[in-house]
Each structure stands twice: as C-alpha cells, then as structure tokens.
Amino acid sequence: ADPEPVQDFCVAAAKTAGADGQATFPGFPCKPESTVVSDDFFFAGLSQSGAAAANDSPFGSAVTAGNVEAFPGLNTLGVSINRVDLAPGGVNPLHSHPRAAELVHVIAGEMLVGFISTAGKFYSKMVGEGESFVIPRGMVHFQYNAARNGTARAVTVFNSQLPGVVLAAPSLFGAEPEVPDAVLAKSFQVDGEIIKLLKSKFQN
Ligand code: GLV
Ligand code: MN
C-alpha cells in the first residue's frame, strides 16, 4: 500500500537530537549510502519471546513491532513484520491498520483469527501452525488463543513500512483529551454510567 520505491533503498537516518522524528513523504530521510552497512538490512528484534510479556498483560498478548521505527532499513520498501505472542486465553485486542493489509502466519499453537468487513460480516478461522490468514486493509480484527494451556505465536506481515494501529477500545475510551461521554453514550445507545465504566478501563 506504500508508494513505489524510486531508488534501491533509503535506510532511515537516525533521529538527531532535538528532531521530532516526524516522517516526511514518502517515509523518513535517508542516511548517506556511504554509511549504509549490511546490518541496516538486518533485524533481530523478533527473536526474543514475548511469552512473559503476554502473561503480564491484561489482554494476555504481546505484539513486538518490526516496523520502520524499529527497523530503519525498511524505509521506502513497503513491508514490515510483527511478532504476536498469546498466552492461554489471550487476545490481541480488536484493532485496525489504516495503511496495510496483514498476513497472519501462525508458527506455534493455534489461534482464532477474525475480521469484520464493511458489510458487517464477520469472517474468522481457527488457524494452526504453518497456516495463514489474511486481514484486508483497514478491517477491525483480532487473534485469540482459545487454548486453556499452551501459548500461541504468529508472525504478521504488512504491505506497509508503518501500517499504523488503531486499537478499538483504547481509541474510543482512552483518547486524550476524552471523547465526550454524551457522544459515546449516544453512539453506543447506552447510558453514561456504562461509558464511565468503560473509560475507567482504558484511561491512564
Ligand atoms: C496483529 O494483528 C498485528 O497487528 O501484528
Ligand atoms: Mn493487526
């Protein structure tokens, strides 16, 4: 979904002190090719298990991002990768990616993977080790480990260097500044007490 590259690569330059790291279209500024080394095209960040972090999280999940911010060599290449670890009963909670389709490839255990289309149809599948499921761009989706014991693990691959993520519940109930209770109550067709309860779960 990202723009086509117009050169072989454009390894993102390290953020300089004082710079805010804001991306410029179509990505980040390139570092000079004379300073590019093989390690710029290498990323080991997904080698560490997220199982402990998943256990510690209230959702029972941990997502380790391999996007351009973690892996500067991806800049302008239109791809990225994450690792998803799910504890037993854990869910990578409902979210969407505004800039990419997502290919979910399960590498351990099995998980229920699903998304909801713009027509309001729910598509889902139990996906086992070695199997894949694709989430169309922008669709709200999740991964859920229904097992009572046994972790599950997937790699997810995106056709964007920075897919972006909108977490459904935190974006609505944990936004800063707050979305007015009246807007949420009317939108969800519930009374304000329910909105206050939901906000209490997602506000820091
Ligand atoms: C999984 O849905 C991910 O975004 O990595
Ligand atoms: Mn996702």
XYZ file of C-alpha atoms and ligand atoms in Angstrom:
210
model
C 0.000 0.000 0.000
C 3.006 2.307 0.334
C 4.357 4.323 -2.642
C 6.711 2.557 -5.080
C 10.426 2.988 -4.280
C 12.359 5.329 -6.560
C 15.806 4.014 -5.546
C 17.187 0.688 -4.288
C 16.793 1.636 -0.653
C 16.718 4.573 1.717
C 17.838 3.468 5.158
C 16.168 5.844 7.606
C 18.665 8.215 9.160
C 18.946 8.091 12.942
C 16.884 10.728 14.629
C 19.049 13.671 15.512
C 18.869 15.258 18.924
C 16.052 17.737 19.043
C 14.345 16.403 15.903
C 10.869 15.051 16.462
C 11.358 12.088 14.135
C 8.338 13.061 12.071
C 8.174 11.097 8.824
C 8.410 13.034 5.583
C 6.586 11.765 2.495
C 7.258 9.050 1.396
C 8.997 7.918 4.591
C 11.945 9.099 6.616
C 15.039 10.935 5.320
C 17.761 8.566 4.001
C 21.160 8.250 5.575
C 24.043 8.663 3.101
C 24.722 5.445 1.156
C 28.431 5.666 2.050
C 27.412 4.973 5.645
C 24.999 2.099 4.893
C 26.126 -1.307 6.194
C 24.726 -4.838 5.969
C 23.335 -4.568 9.487
C 20.983 -1.857 8.264
C 19.107 -4.629 6.417
C 19.085 -6.958 9.444
C 16.673 -7.038 12.378
C 16.810 -9.411 15.349
C 14.048 -7.760 17.345
C 11.563 -10.581 16.871
C 13.898 -13.293 18.161
C 13.012 -12.675 21.779
C 9.972 -14.432 23.182
C 7.029 -12.216 24.061
C 5.501 -15.004 26.176
C 6.372 -13.397 29.530
C 5.066 -10.017 28.391
C 1.865 -11.697 27.173
C 1.387 -13.320 30.584
C 1.853 -9.973 32.309
C -0.569 -8.103 30.058
C -4.262 -7.818 30.985
C -5.068 -8.947 27.434
C -2.773 -11.952 27.590
C -0.952 -10.787 24.481
C 2.240 -9.097 23.366
C 2.924 -7.608 19.951
C 6.551 -6.911 19.070
C 6.751 -4.462 16.183
C 9.189 -4.759 13.305
C 8.098 -1.605 11.515
C 10.342 1.151 10.111
C 10.642 2.769 13.524
C 12.266 -0.387 14.910
C 13.953 -1.474 11.666
C 15.165 1.612 9.731
C 16.244 -0.443 6.687
C 12.560 -0.921 5.817
C 12.200 2.744 4.917
C 10.576 3.089 1.432
C 10.401 -0.706 0.931
C 6.682 -1.085 1.663
C 6.886 -4.067 4.017
C 7.063 -4.762 7.747
C 6.653 -7.607 10.210
C 5.413 -8.131 13.776
C 5.548 -10.965 16.248
C 2.393 -11.814 18.218
C 2.605 -13.925 21.393
C -0.641 -15.078 23.009
C -0.903 -16.578 26.489
C -3.621 -19.207 27.042
C -6.936 -17.338 26.757
C -5.106 -14.257 25.479
C -6.356 -11.919 22.786
C -4.579 -9.386 20.633
C -7.475 -6.986 21.069
C -9.682 -5.568 18.308
C -7.757 -3.094 16.184
C -7.211 -1.964 12.609
C -4.320 -0.844 10.416
C -5.136 2.199 8.270
C -2.237 1.706 5.858
C -1.817 -2.053 5.248
C -3.274 -5.480 4.688
C -1.946 -8.005 7.210
C -0.913 -11.600 6.583
C -1.080 -13.649 9.803
C 1.162 -16.721 9.728
C 0.904 -18.969 12.788
C 4.188 -20.536 13.856
C 3.170 -22.198 17.158
C -0.121 -23.358 18.638
C -3.351 -22.234 17.043
C -5.480 -19.134 17.230
C -8.849 -17.828 16.148
C -8.198 -15.015 13.665
C -11.059 -12.850 12.501
C -12.107 -9.545 10.967
C -15.342 -7.683 10.280
C -15.941 -6.357 6.759
C -17.536 -3.033 5.829
C -20.722 -5.026 5.108
C -20.772 -6.073 8.761
C -19.921 -9.691 8.034
C -17.622 -11.483 10.467
C -15.002 -13.717 8.850
C -12.913 -15.963 11.111
C -10.937 -19.150 11.131
C -9.014 -21.335 13.549
C -5.506 -21.067 12.155
C -2.918 -23.692 13.093
C 0.819 -23.931 12.932
C 2.116 -23.335 9.407
C -1.197 -21.853 8.262
C -2.018 -18.293 7.228
C -4.995 -15.925 7.219
C -5.186 -12.501 5.615
C -6.774 -9.363 7.052
C -7.791 -6.860 4.357
C -6.519 -3.326 4.847
C -8.358 -1.249 7.410
C -10.618 -4.021 8.734
C -11.072 -4.400 12.508
C -9.508 -7.727 13.554
C -8.055 -9.822 16.400
C -6.189 -13.019 17.218
C -7.404 -15.163 20.132
C -5.802 -18.176 21.787
C -8.685 -20.330 22.942
C -6.380 -22.958 24.462
C -6.517 -23.451 28.232
C -2.853 -24.094 28.316
C -0.234 -23.589 25.705
C 0.889 -20.348 24.175
C 0.347 -19.423 20.546
C 2.614 -17.411 18.312
C 2.342 -15.795 14.897
C 4.320 -13.556 12.639
C 2.294 -10.885 10.890
C 3.470 -9.272 7.676
C 2.251 -5.966 6.241
C 2.425 -4.228 2.874
C 3.498 -1.002 4.559
C 6.633 0.040 6.401
C 4.395 1.636 9.053
C 0.892 0.107 8.993
C -0.370 2.199 11.901
C -2.663 0.757 14.530
C -5.977 1.961 15.899
C -6.918 -0.046 18.997
C -10.715 -0.068 19.047
C -11.416 0.198 22.782
C -8.489 2.416 23.848
C -9.025 4.807 20.940
C -12.666 5.363 21.916
C -12.496 5.127 25.706
C -8.909 6.168 26.383
C -8.411 9.090 23.994
C -6.782 12.250 25.298
C -8.471 14.577 25.633
C -11.559 12.456 26.303
C -14.296 11.901 23.743
C -17.384 13.377 25.485
C -19.477 10.802 27.393
C -22.597 12.088 25.626
C -21.090 11.310 22.215
C -20.095 7.804 23.267
C -23.374 7.120 25.098
C -25.441 8.154 22.086
C -23.163 6.307 19.665
C -23.343 3.074 21.648
C -27.003 3.549 22.630
C -26.253 3.025 26.325
C -26.354 5.334 29.303
C -23.457 7.379 30.592
C -22.693 5.054 33.516
C -21.643 2.315 31.107
C -19.406 4.762 29.274
C -17.808 5.837 32.556
C -17.139 2.194 33.419
C -15.531 1.584 30.012
C -13.453 4.765 30.280
C -12.205 3.631 33.691
C -10.663 0.585 31.994
C -8.839 2.497 29.263
C -7.833 5.832 30.725
C -4.364 6.152 32.176
C -1.687 -8.423 14.583
O -2.885 -8.239 14.359
C -0.698 -7.421 14.366
O -1.148 -6.290 14.070
O 0.507 -7.687 14.442
Mn -3.158 -6.392 13.245
